[in-house]
mmCIF file with all atom_site columns, C-alpha atoms in Angstrom:
data_model
loop_
_atom_site.group_PDB
_atom_site.id
_atom_site.type_symbol
_atom_site.label_atom_id
_atom_site.label_alt_id
_atom_site.label_comp_id
_atom_site.label_asym_id
_atom_site.label_entity_id
_atom_site.label_seq_id
_atom_site.pdbx_PDB_ins_code
_atom_site.Cartn_x
_atom_site.Cartn_y
_atom_site.Cartn_z
_atom_site.occupancy
_atom_site.B_iso_or_equiv
_atom_site.pdbx_formal_charge
_atom_site.auth_seq_id
_atom_site.auth_comp_id
_atom_site.auth_asym_id
_atom_site.auth_atom_id
_atom_site.pdbx_PDB_model_num
ATOM 1   C CA . MET A 1 1   ? 165.008 85.031  77.378  1.00 48.00 ? 1   MET A CA 1
ATOM 2   C CA . ASN A 1 2   ? 164.149 88.095  79.517  1.00 59.00 ? 2   ASN A CA 1
ATOM 3   C CA . GLU A 1 3   ? 160.570 87.084  80.170  1.00 73.00 ? 3   GLU A CA 1
ATOM 4   C CA . LYS A 1 4   ? 159.284 87.754  83.676  1.00 84.00 ? 4   LYS A CA 1
ATOM 5   C CA . ILE A 1 5   ? 157.021 85.042  85.075  1.00 89.00 ? 5   ILE A CA 1
ATOM 6   C CA . ILE A 1 6   ? 154.370 85.966  87.650  1.00 89.00 ? 6   ILE A CA 1
ATOM 7   C CA . ILE A 1 7   ? 152.876 83.260  89.836  1.00 88.00 ? 7   ILE A CA 1
ATOM 8   C CA . GLY A 1 8   ? 149.944 84.541  91.855  1.00 84.00 ? 8   GLY A CA 1
ATOM 9   C CA . LYS A 1 9   ? 147.605 87.462  91.275  1.00 85.00 ? 9   LYS A CA 1
ATOM 10  C CA . LYS A 1 10  ? 149.399 90.781  90.915  1.00 88.00 ? 10  LYS A CA 1
ATOM 11  C CA . ALA A 1 11  ? 147.117 93.672  91.773  1.00 91.00 ? 11  ALA A CA 1
ATOM 12  C CA . THR A 1 12  ? 146.906 96.608  89.375  1.00 92.00 ? 12  THR A CA 1
ATOM 13  C CA . ARG A 1 13  ? 145.029 99.907  89.363  1.00 94.00 ? 13  ARG A CA 1
ATOM 14  C CA . LYS A 1 14  ? 142.605 98.386  86.872  1.00 95.00 ? 14  LYS A CA 1
ATOM 15  C CA . SER A 1 15  ? 141.896 95.322  89.045  1.00 94.00 ? 15  SER A CA 1
ATOM 16  C CA . ILE A 1 16  ? 141.360 97.497  92.124  1.00 95.00 ? 16  ILE A CA 1
ATOM 17  C CA . ILE A 1 17  ? 138.833 99.686  90.313  1.00 95.00 ? 17  ILE A CA 1
ATOM 18  C CA . ALA A 1 18  ? 137.097 96.621  88.853  1.00 95.00 ? 18  ALA A CA 1
ATOM 19  C CA . ASN A 1 19  ? 136.768 95.046  92.291  1.00 94.00 ? 19  ASN A CA 1
ATOM 20  C CA . PHE A 1 20  ? 135.537 98.333  93.770  1.00 94.00 ? 20  PHE A CA 1
ATOM 21  C CA . ILE A 1 21  ? 132.722 98.325  91.231  1.00 94.00 ? 21  ILE A CA 1
ATOM 22  C CA . ALA A 1 22  ? 132.038 94.618  91.818  1.00 93.00 ? 22  ALA A CA 1
ATOM 23  C CA . PHE A 1 23  ? 131.715 95.100  95.588  1.00 93.00 ? 23  PHE A CA 1
ATOM 24  C CA . ILE A 1 24  ? 129.625 98.274  95.546  1.00 94.00 ? 24  ILE A CA 1
ATOM 25  C CA . PHE A 1 25  ? 126.573 96.150  96.356  1.00 92.00 ? 25  PHE A CA 1
ATOM 26  C CA . TYR A 1 26  ? 128.162 95.082  99.662  1.00 89.00 ? 26  TYR A CA 1
ATOM 27  C CA . GLY A 1 27  ? 129.171 98.643  100.404 1.00 92.00 ? 27  GLY A CA 1
ATOM 28  C CA . LEU A 1 28  ? 125.614 99.806  99.850  1.00 92.00 ? 28  LEU A CA 1
ATOM 29  C CA . ILE A 1 29  ? 124.330 97.087  102.169 1.00 92.00 ? 29  ILE A CA 1
ATOM 30  C CA . GLY A 1 30  ? 126.715 98.330  104.860 1.00 91.00 ? 30  GLY A CA 1
ATOM 31  C CA . GLY A 1 31  ? 125.858 101.992 104.301 1.00 92.00 ? 31  GLY A CA 1
ATOM 32  C CA . ILE A 1 32  ? 122.086 101.663 103.896 1.00 92.00 ? 32  ILE A CA 1
ATOM 33  C CA . GLY A 1 33  ? 121.882 99.094  106.685 1.00 92.00 ? 33  GLY A CA 1
ATOM 34  C CA . THR A 1 34  ? 123.715 101.409 109.079 1.00 92.00 ? 34  THR A CA 1
ATOM 35  C CA . TYR A 1 35  ? 121.489 104.335 108.087 1.00 90.00 ? 35  TYR A CA 1
ATOM 36  C CA . GLY A 1 36  ? 118.315 102.299 108.612 1.00 90.00 ? 36  GLY A CA 1
ATOM 37  C CA . LEU A 1 37  ? 119.526 100.929 111.948 1.00 90.00 ? 37  LEU A CA 1
ATOM 38  C CA . LEU A 1 38  ? 120.371 104.395 113.245 1.00 89.00 ? 38  LEU A CA 1
ATOM 39  C CA . LYS A 1 39  ? 116.989 105.747 112.197 1.00 85.00 ? 39  LYS A CA 1
ATOM 40  C CA . PHE A 1 40  ? 115.306 102.846 114.006 1.00 86.00 ? 40  PHE A CA 1
ATOM 41  C CA . VAL A 1 41  ? 117.234 102.843 117.311 1.00 84.00 ? 41  VAL A CA 1
ATOM 42  C CA . SER A 1 42  ? 118.414 106.455 117.751 1.00 82.00 ? 42  SER A CA 1
ATOM 43  C CA . ASN A 1 43  ? 117.094 109.996 117.841 1.00 82.00 ? 43  ASN A CA 1
ATOM 44  C CA . LEU A 1 44  ? 119.748 111.353 115.475 1.00 84.00 ? 44  LEU A CA 1
ATOM 45  C CA . ASN A 1 45  ? 118.497 113.668 112.771 1.00 86.00 ? 45  ASN A CA 1
ATOM 46  C CA . ASN A 1 46  ? 118.357 112.453 109.180 1.00 88.00 ? 46  ASN A CA 1
ATOM 47  C CA . ASN A 1 47  ? 121.483 114.282 107.969 1.00 90.00 ? 47  ASN A CA 1
ATOM 48  C CA . VAL A 1 48  ? 123.634 112.755 110.706 1.00 90.00 ? 48  VAL A CA 1
ATOM 49  C CA . CYS A 1 49  ? 122.308 109.282 109.848 1.00 89.00 ? 49  CYS A CA 1
ATOM 50  C CA . VAL A 1 50  ? 123.121 109.888 106.179 1.00 92.00 ? 50  VAL A CA 1
ATOM 51  C CA . TYR A 1 51  ? 126.693 110.963 107.008 1.00 93.00 ? 51  TYR A CA 1
ATOM 52  C CA . ILE A 1 52  ? 127.263 107.924 109.208 1.00 93.00 ? 52  ILE A CA 1
ATOM 53  C CA . GLY A 1 53  ? 125.764 105.712 106.496 1.00 93.00 ? 53  GLY A CA 1
ATOM 54  C CA . ILE A 1 54  ? 128.242 107.151 103.968 1.00 94.00 ? 54  ILE A CA 1
ATOM 55  C CA . ILE A 1 55  ? 131.110 106.498 106.395 1.00 94.00 ? 55  ILE A CA 1
ATOM 56  C CA . ALA A 1 56  ? 129.879 102.914 106.821 1.00 94.00 ? 56  ALA A CA 1
ATOM 57  C CA . PHE A 1 57  ? 129.820 102.497 103.010 1.00 95.00 ? 57  PHE A CA 1
ATOM 58  C CA . ILE A 1 58  ? 133.405 103.778 102.706 1.00 95.00 ? 58  ILE A CA 1
ATOM 59  C CA . ALA A 1 59  ? 134.576 101.611 105.626 1.00 95.00 ? 59  ALA A CA 1
ATOM 60  C CA . THR A 1 60  ? 133.003 98.522  104.061 1.00 94.00 ? 60  THR A CA 1
ATOM 61  C CA . MET A 1 61  ? 134.716 99.179  100.738 1.00 95.00 ? 61  MET A CA 1
ATOM 62  C CA . LEU A 1 62  ? 138.055 99.803  102.450 1.00 95.00 ? 62  LEU A CA 1
ATOM 63  C CA . ILE A 1 63  ? 137.778 96.379  104.055 1.00 94.00 ? 63  ILE A CA 1
ATOM 64  C CA . VAL A 1 64  ? 136.503 94.176  101.239 1.00 94.00 ? 64  VAL A CA 1
ATOM 65  C CA . VAL A 1 65  ? 138.464 95.583  98.277  1.00 95.00 ? 65  VAL A CA 1
ATOM 66  C CA . PRO A 1 66  ? 142.028 95.171  99.674  1.00 95.00 ? 66  PRO A CA 1
ATOM 67  C CA . LEU A 1 67  ? 141.175 91.696  101.001 1.00 92.00 ? 67  LEU A CA 1
ATOM 68  C CA . ALA A 1 68  ? 139.873 90.684  97.563  1.00 91.00 ? 68  ALA A CA 1
ATOM 69  C CA . VAL A 1 69  ? 142.631 92.231  95.434  1.00 92.00 ? 69  VAL A CA 1
ATOM 70  C CA . ILE A 1 70  ? 145.908 92.110  97.367  1.00 91.00 ? 70  ILE A CA 1
ATOM 71  C CA . THR A 1 71  ? 147.405 88.613  97.571  1.00 87.00 ? 71  THR A CA 1
ATOM 72  C CA . ASP A 1 72  ? 150.876 87.077  97.776  1.00 86.00 ? 72  ASP A CA 1
ATOM 73  C CA . TYR A 1 73  ? 152.661 86.510  94.476  1.00 88.00 ? 73  TYR A CA 1
ATOM 74  C CA . ILE A 1 74  ? 156.135 86.029  93.070  1.00 88.00 ? 74  ILE A CA 1
ATOM 75  C CA . GLU A 1 75  ? 157.939 87.482  90.067  1.00 90.00 ? 75  GLU A CA 1
ATOM 76  C CA . ILE A 1 76  ? 160.795 85.493  88.581  1.00 91.00 ? 76  ILE A CA 1
ATOM 77  C CA . ASN A 1 77  ? 163.259 86.356  85.830  1.00 91.00 ? 77  ASN A CA 1
ATOM 78  C CA . GLN A 1 78  ? 166.512 84.776  84.722  1.00 91.00 ? 78  GLN A CA 1
ATOM 79  C CA . THR A 1 79  ? 168.466 85.948  87.765  1.00 93.00 ? 79  THR A CA 1
ATOM 80  C CA . SER A 1 80  ? 166.158 86.544  90.720  1.00 93.00 ? 80  SER A CA 1
ATOM 81  C CA . LEU A 1 81  ? 162.924 85.779  92.492  1.00 91.00 ? 81  LEU A CA 1
ATOM 82  C CA . THR A 1 82  ? 160.921 88.590  94.083  1.00 91.00 ? 82  THR A CA 1
ATOM 83  C CA . ASN A 1 83  ? 158.467 87.594  96.769  1.00 87.00 ? 83  ASN A CA 1
ATOM 84  C CA . HIS A 1 84  ? 155.552 89.977  97.422  1.00 89.00 ? 84  HIS A CA 1
ATOM 85  C CA . SER A 1 85  ? 154.013 88.975  100.739 1.00 86.00 ? 85  SER A CA 1
ATOM 86  C CA . TYR A 1 86  ? 151.266 90.616  102.838 1.00 88.00 ? 86  TYR A CA 1
ATOM 87  C CA . ASN A 1 87  ? 150.886 89.421  106.405 1.00 85.00 ? 87  ASN A CA 1
ATOM 88  C CA . ASN A 1 88  ? 147.955 91.522  107.577 1.00 91.00 ? 88  ASN A CA 1
ATOM 89  C CA . TYR A 1 89  ? 145.117 93.765  106.474 1.00 93.00 ? 89  TYR A CA 1
ATOM 90  C CA . LEU A 1 90  ? 146.983 97.034  107.095 1.00 93.00 ? 90  LEU A CA 1
ATOM 91  C CA . GLN A 1 91  ? 149.712 95.991  104.660 1.00 93.00 ? 91  GLN A CA 1
ATOM 92  C CA . MET A 1 92  ? 147.028 95.130  102.081 1.00 94.00 ? 92  MET A CA 1
ATOM 93  C CA . LEU A 1 93  ? 145.300 98.494  102.598 1.00 94.00 ? 93  LEU A CA 1
ATOM 94  C CA . LEU A 1 94  ? 148.569 100.408 102.240 1.00 94.00 ? 94  LEU A CA 1
ATOM 95  C CA . GLU A 1 95  ? 149.453 98.468  99.098  1.00 94.00 ? 95  GLU A CA 1
ATOM 96  C CA . THR A 1 96  ? 146.034 99.273  97.615  1.00 95.00 ? 96  THR A CA 1
ATOM 97  C CA . PHE A 1 97  ? 146.619 103.018 97.982  1.00 94.00 ? 97  PHE A CA 1
ATOM 98  C CA . LEU A 1 98  ? 150.210 102.792 96.739  1.00 94.00 ? 98  LEU A CA 1
ATOM 99  C CA . ILE A 1 99  ? 149.047 101.059 93.549  1.00 94.00 ? 99  ILE A CA 1
ATOM 100 C CA . LEU A 1 100 ? 146.254 103.589 93.000  1.00 94.00 ? 100 LEU A CA 1
ATOM 101 C CA . LEU A 1 101 ? 148.738 106.444 93.436  1.00 93.00 ? 101 LEU A CA 1
ATOM 102 C CA . GLY A 1 102 ? 151.315 104.799 91.179  1.00 90.00 ? 102 GLY A CA 1
ATOM 103 C CA . LYS A 1 103 ? 153.848 104.577 93.999  1.00 86.00 ? 103 LYS A CA 1
ATOM 104 C CA . LYS A 1 104 ? 156.517 101.926 94.546  1.00 78.00 ? 104 LYS A CA 1
ATOM 105 C CA . GLN A 1 105 ? 155.087 98.723  95.941  1.00 76.00 ? 105 GLN A CA 1
ATOM 106 C CA . GLN A 1 106 ? 156.147 97.523  99.388  1.00 75.00 ? 106 GLN A CA 1
ATOM 107 C CA . ASN A 1 107 ? 156.521 94.191  101.243 1.00 74.00 ? 107 ASN A CA 1
ATOM 108 C CA . LYS A 1 108 ? 158.808 92.515  98.754  1.00 84.00 ? 108 LYS A CA 1
ATOM 109 C CA . LYS A 1 109 ? 162.044 90.613  99.031  1.00 85.00 ? 109 LYS A CA 1
ATOM 110 C CA . SER A 1 110 ? 164.325 89.654  96.145  1.00 89.00 ? 110 SER A CA 1
ATOM 111 C CA . ILE A 1 111 ? 166.396 86.490  96.163  1.00 91.00 ? 111 ILE A CA 1
ATOM 112 C CA . ASN A 1 112 ? 169.077 85.435  93.745  1.00 93.00 ? 112 ASN A CA 1
ATOM 113 C CA . LEU A 1 113 ? 168.152 82.169  91.973  1.00 95.00 ? 113 LEU A CA 1
ATOM 114 C CA . ASN A 1 114 ? 171.585 80.849  92.855  1.00 94.00 ? 114 ASN A CA 1
ATOM 115 C CA . ASP A 1 115 ? 170.504 80.885  96.517  1.00 95.00 ? 115 ASP A CA 1
ATOM 116 C CA . ILE A 1 116 ? 167.594 78.475  95.949  1.00 96.00 ? 116 ILE A CA 1
ATOM 117 C CA . LYS A 1 117 ? 168.314 74.847  96.881  1.00 96.00 ? 117 LYS A CA 1
ATOM 118 C CA . ASN A 1 118 ? 165.061 73.307  95.620  1.00 97.00 ? 118 ASN A CA 1
ATOM 119 C CA . VAL A 1 119 ? 161.340 73.936  95.232  1.00 96.00 ? 119 VAL A CA 1
ATOM 120 C CA . GLU A 1 120 ? 158.596 71.717  96.662  1.00 96.00 ? 120 GLU A CA 1
ATOM 121 C CA . LEU A 1 121 ? 155.323 71.647  94.711  1.00 95.00 ? 121 LEU A CA 1
ATOM 122 C CA . SER A 1 122 ? 152.284 70.516  96.700  1.00 93.00 ? 122 SER A CA 1
ATOM 123 C CA . TYR A 1 123 ? 148.843 71.660  97.820  1.00 91.00 ? 123 TYR A CA 1
ATOM 124 C CA . GLU A 1 124 ? 146.805 72.404  100.921 1.00 87.00 ? 124 GLU A CA 1
ATOM 125 C CA . THR A 1 125 ? 143.108 72.124  101.700 1.00 82.00 ? 125 THR A CA 1
ATOM 126 C CA . PHE A 1 126 ? 141.014 74.899  103.208 1.00 76.00 ? 126 PHE A CA 1
ATOM 127 C CA . HIS A 1 127 ? 137.368 75.328  104.176 1.00 71.00 ? 127 HIS A CA 1
ATOM 128 C CA . MET A 1 128 ? 135.115 77.656  102.225 1.00 60.00 ? 128 MET A CA 1
ATOM 129 C CA . LEU A 1 129 ? 131.519 78.773  102.862 1.00 56.00 ? 129 LEU A CA 1
ATOM 130 C CA . TRP A 1 130 ? 128.851 76.160  103.523 1.00 60.00 ? 130 TRP A CA 1
ATOM 131 C CA . ALA A 1 131 ? 131.509 73.715  104.779 1.00 59.00 ? 131 ALA A CA 1
ATOM 132 C CA . GLN A 1 132 ? 132.878 73.173  101.283 1.00 68.00 ? 132 GLN A CA 1
ATOM 133 C CA . LYS A 1 133 ? 136.498 72.142  100.936 1.00 74.00 ? 133 LYS A CA 1
ATOM 134 C CA . GLY A 1 134 ? 138.817 74.051  98.635  1.00 76.00 ? 134 GLY A CA 1
ATOM 135 C CA . TYR A 1 135 ? 142.353 73.398  97.441  1.00 83.00 ? 135 TYR A CA 1
ATOM 136 C CA . LYS A 1 136 ? 145.289 75.722  96.868  1.00 85.00 ? 136 LYS A CA 1
ATOM 137 C CA . ILE A 1 137 ? 148.663 75.150  95.271  1.00 89.00 ? 137 ILE A CA 1
ATOM 138 C CA . ARG A 1 138 ? 151.667 75.579  97.537  1.00 91.00 ? 138 ARG A CA 1
ATOM 139 C CA . LEU A 1 139 ? 155.157 76.450  96.335  1.00 92.00 ? 139 LEU A CA 1
ATOM 140 C CA . LYS A 1 140 ? 157.841 76.094  98.976  1.00 94.00 ? 140 LYS A CA 1
ATOM 141 C CA . PHE A 1 141 ? 161.215 77.599  98.072  1.00 94.00 ? 141 PHE A CA 1
ATOM 142 C CA . ASN A 1 142 ? 163.958 76.046  100.209 1.00 96.00 ? 142 ASN A CA 1
ATOM 143 C CA . LEU A 1 143 ? 167.029 78.266  100.267 1.00 95.00 ? 143 LEU A CA 1
ATOM 144 C CA . LYS A 1 144 ? 170.636 77.293  100.745 1.00 95.00 ? 144 LYS A CA 1
ATOM 145 C CA . ASN A 1 145 ? 170.775 79.273  104.010 1.00 94.00 ? 145 ASN A CA 1
ATOM 146 C CA . ASN A 1 146 ? 168.022 76.929  105.340 1.00 93.00 ? 146 ASN A CA 1
ATOM 147 C CA . SER A 1 147 ? 165.302 79.585  105.230 1.00 92.00 ? 147 SER A CA 1
ATOM 148 C CA . ILE A 1 148 ? 161.988 78.904  103.488 1.00 92.00 ? 148 ILE A CA 1
ATOM 149 C CA . ILE A 1 149 ? 159.641 81.027  101.377 1.00 89.00 ? 149 ILE A CA 1
ATOM 150 C CA . THR A 1 150 ? 156.142 79.618  100.958 1.00 89.00 ? 150 THR A CA 1
ATOM 151 C CA . ILE A 1 151 ? 153.735 81.012  98.366  1.00 86.00 ? 151 ILE A CA 1
ATOM 152 C CA . TYR A 1 152 ? 150.096 80.141  97.747  1.00 85.00 ? 152 TYR A CA 1
ATOM 153 C CA . PRO A 1 153 ? 149.484 81.432  94.191  1.00 82.00 ? 153 PRO A CA 1
ATOM 154 C CA . SER A 1 154 ? 146.018 82.826  93.471  1.00 73.00 ? 154 SER A CA 1
ATOM 155 C CA . GLY A 1 155 ? 143.905 82.660  90.330  1.00 67.00 ? 155 GLY A CA 1
ATOM 156 C CA . HIS A 1 156 ? 143.566 80.135  87.500  1.00 65.00 ? 156 HIS A CA 1
ATOM 157 C CA . ASN A 1 157 ? 145.275 82.011  84.674  1.00 65.00 ? 157 ASN A CA 1
ATOM 158 C CA . HIS A 1 158 ? 148.614 80.435  85.607  1.00 72.00 ? 158 HIS A CA 1
ATOM 159 C CA . ILE A 1 159 ? 147.224 77.057  84.645  1.00 78.00 ? 159 ILE A CA 1
ATOM 160 C CA . LYS A 1 160 ? 145.615 78.307  81.437  1.00 72.00 ? 160 LYS A CA 1
ATOM 161 C CA . ASN A 1 161 ? 148.770 80.159  80.420  1.00 75.00 ? 161 ASN A CA 1
ATOM 162 C CA . ARG A 1 162 ? 151.046 77.274  81.501  1.00 84.00 ? 162 ARG A CA 1
ATOM 163 C CA . ASP A 1 163 ? 152.940 79.723  83.703  1.00 87.00 ? 163 ASP A CA 1
ATOM 164 C CA . TYR A 1 164 ? 153.724 77.024  86.251  1.00 90.00 ? 164 TYR A CA 1
ATOM 165 C CA . GLU A 1 165 ? 155.508 74.961  83.617  1.00 92.00 ? 165 GLU A CA 1
ATOM 166 C CA . LYS A 1 166 ? 157.389 78.032  82.400  1.00 91.00 ? 166 LYS A CA 1
ATOM 167 C CA . LEU A 1 167 ? 158.501 78.602  85.978  1.00 92.00 ? 167 LEU A CA 1
ATOM 168 C CA . PHE A 1 168 ? 159.606 75.010  86.511  1.00 94.00 ? 168 PHE A CA 1
ATOM 169 C CA . VAL A 1 169 ? 161.542 74.923  83.230  1.00 93.00 ? 169 VAL A CA 1
ATOM 170 C CA . LEU A 1 170 ? 163.311 78.175  84.105  1.00 94.00 ? 170 LEU A CA 1
ATOM 171 C CA . LEU A 1 171 ? 164.298 76.828  87.530  1.00 94.00 ? 171 LEU A CA 1
ATOM 172 C CA . GLU A 1 172 ? 165.460 73.486  86.155  1.00 95.00 ? 172 GLU A CA 1
ATOM 173 C CA . ASN A 1 173 ? 167.582 75.317  83.610  1.00 93.00 ? 173 ASN A CA 1
ATOM 174 C CA . LYS A 1 174 ? 169.258 76.877  86.643  1.00 93.00 ? 174 LYS A CA 1
ATOM 175 C CA . SER A 1 175 ? 169.834 73.394  88.113  1.00 94.00 ? 175 SER A CA 1
ATOM 176 C CA . ILE A 1 176 ? 167.158 73.879  90.782  1.00 96.00 ? 176 ILE A CA 1
ATOM 177 C CA . PRO A 1 177 ? 165.270 70.611  91.439  1.00 96.00 ? 177 PRO A CA 1
ATOM 178 C CA . ILE A 1 178 ? 161.460 70.555  91.533  1.00 97.00 ? 178 ILE A CA 1
ATOM 179 C CA . ILE A 1 179 ? 160.135 68.174  94.189  1.00 97.00 ? 179 ILE A CA 1
ATOM 180 C CA . ASP A 1 180 ? 156.666 67.037  93.132  1.00 95.00 ? 180 ASP A CA 1
ATOM 181 C CA . LYS A 1 181 ? 155.563 64.238  95.465  1.00 93.00 ? 181 LYS A CA 1
ATOM 182 C CA . TYR A 1 182 ? 151.897 64.425  94.365  1.00 93.00 ? 182 TYR A CA 1
ATOM 183 C CA . ASN A 1 183 ? 152.746 64.471  90.631  1.00 93.00 ? 183 ASN A CA 1
ATOM 184 C CA . LEU A 1 184 ? 150.893 67.770  90.209  1.00 94.00 ? 184 LEU A CA 1
ATOM 185 C CA . ARG A 1 185 ? 153.105 69.142  87.494  1.00 93.00 ? 185 ARG A CA 1
ATOM 186 C CA . PRO A 1 186 ? 151.446 67.354  84.535  1.00 93.00 ? 186 PRO A CA 1
ATOM 187 C CA . VAL A 1 187 ? 147.999 68.382  85.804  1.00 91.00 ? 187 VAL A CA 1
ATOM 188 C CA . LEU A 1 188 ? 149.080 72.024  86.014  1.00 91.00 ? 188 LEU A CA 1
ATOM 189 C CA . LYS A 1 189 ? 149.436 71.932  82.235  1.00 89.00 ? 189 LYS A CA 1
ATOM 190 C CA . THR A 1 190 ? 145.708 71.216  81.782  1.00 87.00 ? 190 THR A CA 1
ATOM 191 C CA . THR A 1 191 ? 142.724 73.076  83.259  1.00 86.00 ? 191 THR A CA 1
ATOM 192 C CA . PRO A 1 192 ? 141.637 74.308  86.725  1.00 85.00 ? 192 PRO A CA 1
ATOM 193 C CA . SER A 1 193 ? 138.773 71.776  86.832  1.00 86.00 ? 193 SER A CA 1
ATOM 194 C CA . ASN A 1 194 ? 141.168 68.905  86.062  1.00 88.00 ? 194 ASN A CA 1
ATOM 195 C CA . LEU A 1 195 ? 143.423 70.084  88.868  1.00 88.00 ? 195 LEU A CA 1
ATOM 196 C CA . VAL A 1 196 ? 140.582 70.177  91.407  1.00 86.00 ? 196 VAL A CA 1
ATOM 197 C CA . ASN A 1 197 ? 139.342 66.722  90.373  1.00 88.00 ? 197 ASN A CA 1
ATOM 198 C CA . TYR A 1 198 ? 142.857 65.308  90.544  1.00 88.00 ? 198 TYR A CA 1
ATOM 199 C CA . ILE A 1 199 ? 143.407 66.644  94.059  1.00 88.00 ? 199 ILE A CA 1
ATOM 200 C CA . LYS A 1 200 ? 139.980 65.402  95.189  1.00 87.00 ? 200 LYS A CA 1
ATOM 201 C CA . ASN A 1 201 ? 140.805 61.920  93.956  1.00 87.00 ? 201 ASN A CA 1
ATOM 202 C CA . ASN A 1 202 ? 144.179 62.086  95.633  1.00 82.00 ? 202 ASN A CA 1
ATOM 203 C CA . GLU A 1 203 ? 142.525 63.052  98.937  1.00 79.00 ? 203 GLU A CA 1
ATOM 204 C CA . ILE A 1 204 ? 140.127 60.113  98.629  1.00 75.00 ? 204 ILE A CA 1
ATOM 205 C CA . ASN A 1 205 ? 142.982 57.689  97.929  1.00 75.00 ? 205 ASN A CA 1
ATOM 206 C CA . LYS A 1 206 ? 144.852 58.945  100.998 1.00 72.00 ? 206 LYS A CA 1
ATOM 207 C CA . LYS A 1 207 ? 142.009 57.898  103.327 1.00 61.00 ? 207 LYS A CA 1
#
């Protein structure tokens, strides 16, 4: 089997363009808001205010689109694991332009599967808007040289497509143990809503 498994959300030119269109509203708020503010508090002529408003629109889009599209993910085949990791906004911005231009993607590190000691499957909580609590899956790859790669996969398609299970089966076939102390693996074969409810119940039982 030469299938490549992707865990996380891999950005493409199509997804970048789609998100650009989706966030145009926020860009317009930034651009029009800046134009209106300048007209109100400054003596700049209308053309200058328009130019600055356009710059504000572009700046807004350059901020929100990379942050929405570029996320960590891993690609795994029968021999290696490639970790794509972005530690700051500048790396995300650069990656956005590289993808649009069809250039080679950066910030990746390949590891031979034979170098993986085990994989820990768990989750972490995080706070969203309006003080809501969210949950994200965590995959911790412990390597034989004692280094660790931690990935927080994005998106729900990996549950719907059973990609997690495909990944775990591939690793187990390579004699790599999967440590699943919260028994998440069966739930990852179901639906995103089942996963969220399961983790919520687990958090309640821990109290």
